[in-house]
Each structure stands twice: as structure tokens, then as C-alpha cells.
Amino acid sequence: MKKLVTIALIFGLSVNVINSQANKNVAEIDASKAKQKISKYIYSHFSEHLGHCIYEGIWVGENSTIPNKNGIRTDVVEALKKIQIPSLRWPGGCFADEYHWKDGIGPRNLRPSMINTNWGGVTEDNSFGTHEFMELCNQLGCEPYISGNVGSGTIQEMSQWVEYLNSDNVSPMTQLRKQNGRDKSWGVKFWGVGNETWGCGGNMKPDYYSDLALHFSSFLKNYGSNNLRKIMVGPSDEDYNWTETVMKEIGTNMWGLSLHSYTWANTKSATDFDEAGWFDVLNKTLRMETLVTKHSEIMDKYDPAKSVALAVDEWGTWYAVEPGTNPGFLYQQNTLRDALVAGINLNIFNNHCDRVRLAAIAQVVNVLQAVILTDKEKMILTPTYHVFDMYKVHQDALLVPTSLQCEDYTFNQKSVPSLNMSTSIDKNGVMHITICNLHATKEQVLTCNLKGYDVSKITGEIISADKLNAHNTFDKPNEIGIKAFTKFKTTKTGVDVTLPAHSVVMLTVDGKRQVSDMTIKPKNPKAGLKYDLYEGTWTKLPNFTTLTAVKQGVATEMDVIKGFPELNFGVVYKGLIKIEKDGMYDFGLSSDDGSRLIINDECIISNDGLHGMVEMQGSSYLQKGYHKFEVQFFQGGGGAGLQLFIQGPDMNKQLIPASMLWYE
Ligand code: AHR
């Protein structure tokens, strides 16, 4: 008997896990179906004023004997740079909703103190504030993600923080920033409108929060060309009613909706466990699959174009604190079991990258499932760090839909699939397959059938250890890390891999993606695009092929203003895109209202619906030559705008240049 569990829908294709009693593990990996980008922001981290995360873990001050740059410890920054952290969330967590940002600017000796009521009741002296956090992000080369205070702050306070950070106008806030030593705005994009407002952030009901979020949001302005990506408070775990209400009330007026879900074993030790503890934690981790699927289904009802991201911006294990440490500081060790938890969650997020476009593990240093632990001048990298190091190749790569049939891992009459995996192709065409073997005691042989890909060379890496609770300590910092892995062999259809019990493995598959020639050979291409203009009132893109154009012409650029009506019209630009070099091209389609990008008769980006200027992304592998190209757009009420950005081999992100647009 086979049990079919759908774990994700990617571009209409199911990624399935089939638990089979037969001892046969098979993965079908089809490179020709790789379309959806795995946002690098899935690999984000979270830093809160909690225990020794900020203080000691990151901030030691300029006068510390611990090597630092501008007060931020150098060892931690260097380690985090290696895993390419794309964004960092701050200042909380629960702390965010009692944080008043003006207390954390200006001369440090004049900053007022406060009590950190959520985390140990310690005195917070505000020596790490806005400028220090922005310096940290600058040193890390990552995007800041700031959580604003809705619970105990005011709209004015939050709106002024955005102005302080992002405006270059002449204003009291920008003057204040300059007085504090920073001339130019920082251009912060990710903005959390509160944190856990259903709990520590205000104990609100979802409809009350929805109103409040819209109210706050109206005063969070975009300055210059910077577009704030507002992330509204989403559900905890299975609170589907919260998602339903917030999506109904706020809909697409946000960049993202957060989801917080921890793997709870909070009465149990992080290091002292047997197979029952191993199984329990991995079984609980797999719940993330259901959560992401079900919350996404609700979001699909209100946002079928998937323009709102699901941002899993707090996830990870939560155990009893290490003996002898402050219970309010949430300091825990991290073992091979946590490596599996990280590998499984990241595989799940990768497989759901059509909706999950940001995730942040809690937390980056010294708190919960930390990637780094510090003790005064000492620092160790945890098994979870090594998973982030291994998996960084998935950042901004294209997801390769994978269907997996595998044996069950049964313990005490409960069963889970023994394997969990995801696959991607990076911008150089290299495929990476990450596989977790959850089974505590049994190795698994997995047959990977690779379609649409010519393999030239395979190499492997593994994170595993003899003991389930293997971990690094300050005395033995290298007990567990990444090692070379060779237990695989190429076959006629792909590769067979022997996964040791309790392991995280990555195969790097070098080769070439098989792509059919999609170029066309125009006889007499001319510069520009043809356009057809339509009149009508829509809330979504109509089927333009059934309508009659009121005007036709040729445009040298995509433009929705000149010569077009102000309201209630649609336009279809059609022609060819000229590509100079084979490779992966990333597009960003920004519009107010709906739009769609179609290349070679395939929808690359759907940015449909009535909304403000919102950018959606998509990618396509394009060969040198001309390709069929079409952009559809409609304008309902309010403002109007349409911009298409392109980034590809030898091209930085830019508005699509006229030199790439042709027609025949
Ligand atoms: O990460 C620790 C806490 O967990 C955060 O402050 C809060 O948002 C969540 O409940």
C-alpha cells in the first residue's frame, strides 16, 4: 500500500512523497521543469535583544579586548559572511514591541536605559541601536529587516523611524540622523509591522490587528526609489483563522505575511536524548510541511497570483536552556539533530519557494537554534551553521521539482518518511541535491533519476557523526562539520547514493541542462515593440485575445503614461527580446495595477490584480538569439506604472534596455 502525500505545488506540478513499505527509494528530478527561483532570503537570520545574542554575541563595544570593528566582533562577522546571510531581522521578537528606537541613537552615554521585560528582566542600556545595527548589516553585506513597534509604540514613532532611515529630504529626522554621524539614507527595505501581535506584541484579535496594520502602514512612506517591503504579522503554527482574517482584510497590500513556528521540546535537553528524542523532534519538524501548505492555500484564495510572500521569520528548535544558564536567555546547545532540523526545514522552504520567499532561523548567536555560540573571546560554529554553509548554493538558484518515493522510518509505532530533499540549479547551471536521512540507525540507498540534464561530474559533502547528539564545544570545536562524501555512483539514469543513517548530504552535479532551442530567426527585426491598446474596466487582466484594440502602434520603451488614457485601459506589448549570451535571466516586473510577462509563450511573471506599484520576480533560461516576448498590463483606478527589470550574465539589475526590444 502506498500513501501519497502532496508536499508542494510548484507551477502546477506536485512534489510528492510516497511512503512505501518496499525498500526502494527513488527520486525523479526533472531539470527541464526548473522555473521558480529559491529566494535567497529563505536563508535569513534573526537577532534579538535577548540573552547574549546582541550583547556579547555580536556587540562587544569598541574598547573590548575581543577583536572587533566599530564594536562588532570580527570572528562572528567573518563566520556569518561565509554563509552569505542575505538579511538579518532585528530588534525582536517580543523585544520589538517594547523598543523605542529614539532611545538607541545619539551618544551612548546619554542613551536612556530600559528593562527588558520579556527576556530575564535585565537592564538594556541601548548601546546597540539603529546605527550599530546598520553598521552590522554593512559589515555582513546583508539587507536589514527591521521589526517596528506596534504593540506599545505610536504611528508617529514608526513613521519617523522609516524617515530617519530612508529619507534624503531636508527634515527634522534627517537632520537628527546627520547629527548622529550618518549623512546618507540607508534605504531599508524589509519592514515588520509589529511582531506576534496575537501574543507578546499586544494580544490582539486578527481583525483588530488588520485594521491597525493598515493604519500604521499608511504612514510608512517610500522615500526616493526605495520601496518598503512591509511584512505584516501572520499566524503562529496552526492558527489558520489568523491567516484567513488578515488575508481577507489586508489582501495584497503587503509584501509578506509572517509565520512563526518552532520545533518545541522545551522541557527536554538539547544534548541529552535517545532515539525517542531524536524521532520526536524530527517528527515535529515535518509539521512545517503541513503549515506552509495550508497557510499557502488560504493565501491563494485572496492572492492567487502569489504576490504576497509567506515569511517564516521565526523557526527552529526550542529546548530547555543549558543547565546553570539564565532561563530568560534561551541559551541552548546544538547537535546533529539540529542539523537535521535545519536541513529538513530548508528543503521544505525550497520546495515551497513559489510562496515562501523569506525565512529567518531563530536566532543567529547564543539563542535557541543558533548557528554560532560564543563564550567571551571564544566562538564555535554549530552543526546548524554547517547546514547553512552547505545549503547556501540554493540561494537564488532555480528549484528543480523533485518527486520522492521513500521508505518509512518507524519508531514506537509512529512513522515518518525516512528521506527529505530538495534540488536546485544555480546560475552557472550546476545542480545541487540536498538530502536528509532522518533514520537514526539505517542507511538508505536512493536512486536519483535525472531528467533534462547531462551529467559530467558529481562530488559530495556530508554532515554526520557517530552519535546522534554529536556537537561542538568550546573545548572541542570541530567534532562535527562538513566532510567530503563519496558513497554514490553514477548510473545510466542519474546517480545512486548511499546515505548513512542520520546524515545531511549534498551532491554537486556538474553538467549541462538540456534545453530545446527556443530562439526564432526574424528576417527583418526592427527596434521597439508593437502595442495594442484596449479600453475597459477590469479588476484582473482580461483575455486580450477576445477584445478589439482601440489603438495600435510601436513603442520604443514600455510606457503606460504617454498617449494612453489615465484610467480603465489595458495594453499588450508584443515583439522579441534579443539575448546576447546564453544563461539564466532574472526579471522583475513592477506594476500598478496588474501585469504579466510572457516569454516563448510561457508565463514568467504573473503580477495580476488591482494593487499599487508591486514588483514580482521570475526567471528564464534563454539562449543567445531572439525570443518571443510579451508584456500585458491593465490600469484600473489610482496611480499607474509599469517597469520591467532584467539581470543576467554580464548584466546587473537594470530597466530592460531598448536595445533588447525588437519586433518584426
Ligand atoms: O525567538 C524568541 C521569541 O519567540 C521571540 O521574541 C518571539 O517573537 C517568539 O515568541
PDB file of C-alpha atoms and ligand atoms in Angstrom, residues 46 48 50 89 92-95 119 195-196 198 200 260 262 314 318 330 362-363 367-368, ligand 1:
ATOM      1  CA  PHE A  46      17.109  36.733  13.328  1.00  0.00           C
ATOM      2  CA  GLU A  48      17.031  39.942  19.147  1.00  0.00           C
ATOM      3  CA  LEU A  50      17.662  38.550  24.149  1.00  0.00           C
ATOM      4  CA  ARG A  89      15.905  40.635  11.389  1.00  0.00           C
ATOM      5  CA  GLY A  92      12.931  41.409  18.047  1.00  0.00           C
ATOM      6  CA  GLY A  93      10.888  39.308  18.598  1.00  0.00           C
ATOM      7  CA  CYS A  94       8.901  40.259  21.627  1.00  0.00           C
ATOM      8  CA  PHE A  95      11.517  42.916  22.366  1.00  0.00           C
ATOM      9  CA  TRP A 119      13.904  38.337  28.463  1.00  0.00           C
ATOM     10  CA  ASN A 195       5.724  41.078  15.957  1.00  0.00           C
ATOM     11  CA  GLU A 196       3.417  38.365  17.285  1.00  0.00           C
ATOM     12  CA  TRP A 198      -1.541  37.849  18.764  1.00  0.00           C
ATOM     13  CA  CYS A 200       3.601  39.331  23.313  1.00  0.00           C
ATOM     14  CA  HIS A 260       6.200  31.722  13.370  1.00  0.00           C
ATOM     15  CA  TYR A 262       9.122  26.453  16.478  1.00  0.00           C
ATOM     16  CA  GLU A 314      10.945  32.666  13.242  1.00  0.00           C
ATOM     17  CA  TRP A 318      13.335  25.336  21.355  1.00  0.00           C
ATOM     18  CA  LEU A 330      17.177  30.817  25.944  1.00  0.00           C
ATOM     19  CA  ALA A 362      15.817  31.928  15.499  1.00  0.00           C
ATOM     20  CA  GLN A 363      18.359  33.088  16.395  1.00  0.00           C
ATOM     21  CA  VAL A 367      19.831  31.975  21.458  1.00  0.00           C
ATOM     22  CA  LEU A 368      17.675  28.943  20.561  1.00  0.00           C
TER      23      LEU A 368
HETATM   24  O1  AHR B   1      12.753  33.951  19.487  1.00  0.00           O
HETATM   25  C1  AHR B   1      12.277  34.087  20.778  1.00  0.00           C
HETATM   26  C2  AHR B   1      10.863  34.631  20.832  1.00  0.00           C
HETATM   27  O2  AHR B   1       9.977  33.735  20.265  1.00  0.00           O
HETATM   28  C3  AHR B   1      10.622  35.898  20.058  1.00  0.00           C
HETATM   29  O3  AHR B   1      10.980  37.026  20.783  1.00  0.00           O
HETATM   30  C4  AHR B   1       9.140  35.879  19.847  1.00  0.00           C
HETATM   31  O4  AHR B   1       8.770  36.570  18.695  1.00  0.00           O
HETATM   32  C5  AHR B   1       8.822  34.399  19.799  1.00  0.00           C
HETATM   33  O5  AHR B   1       7.749  34.081  20.602  1.00  0.00           O
END
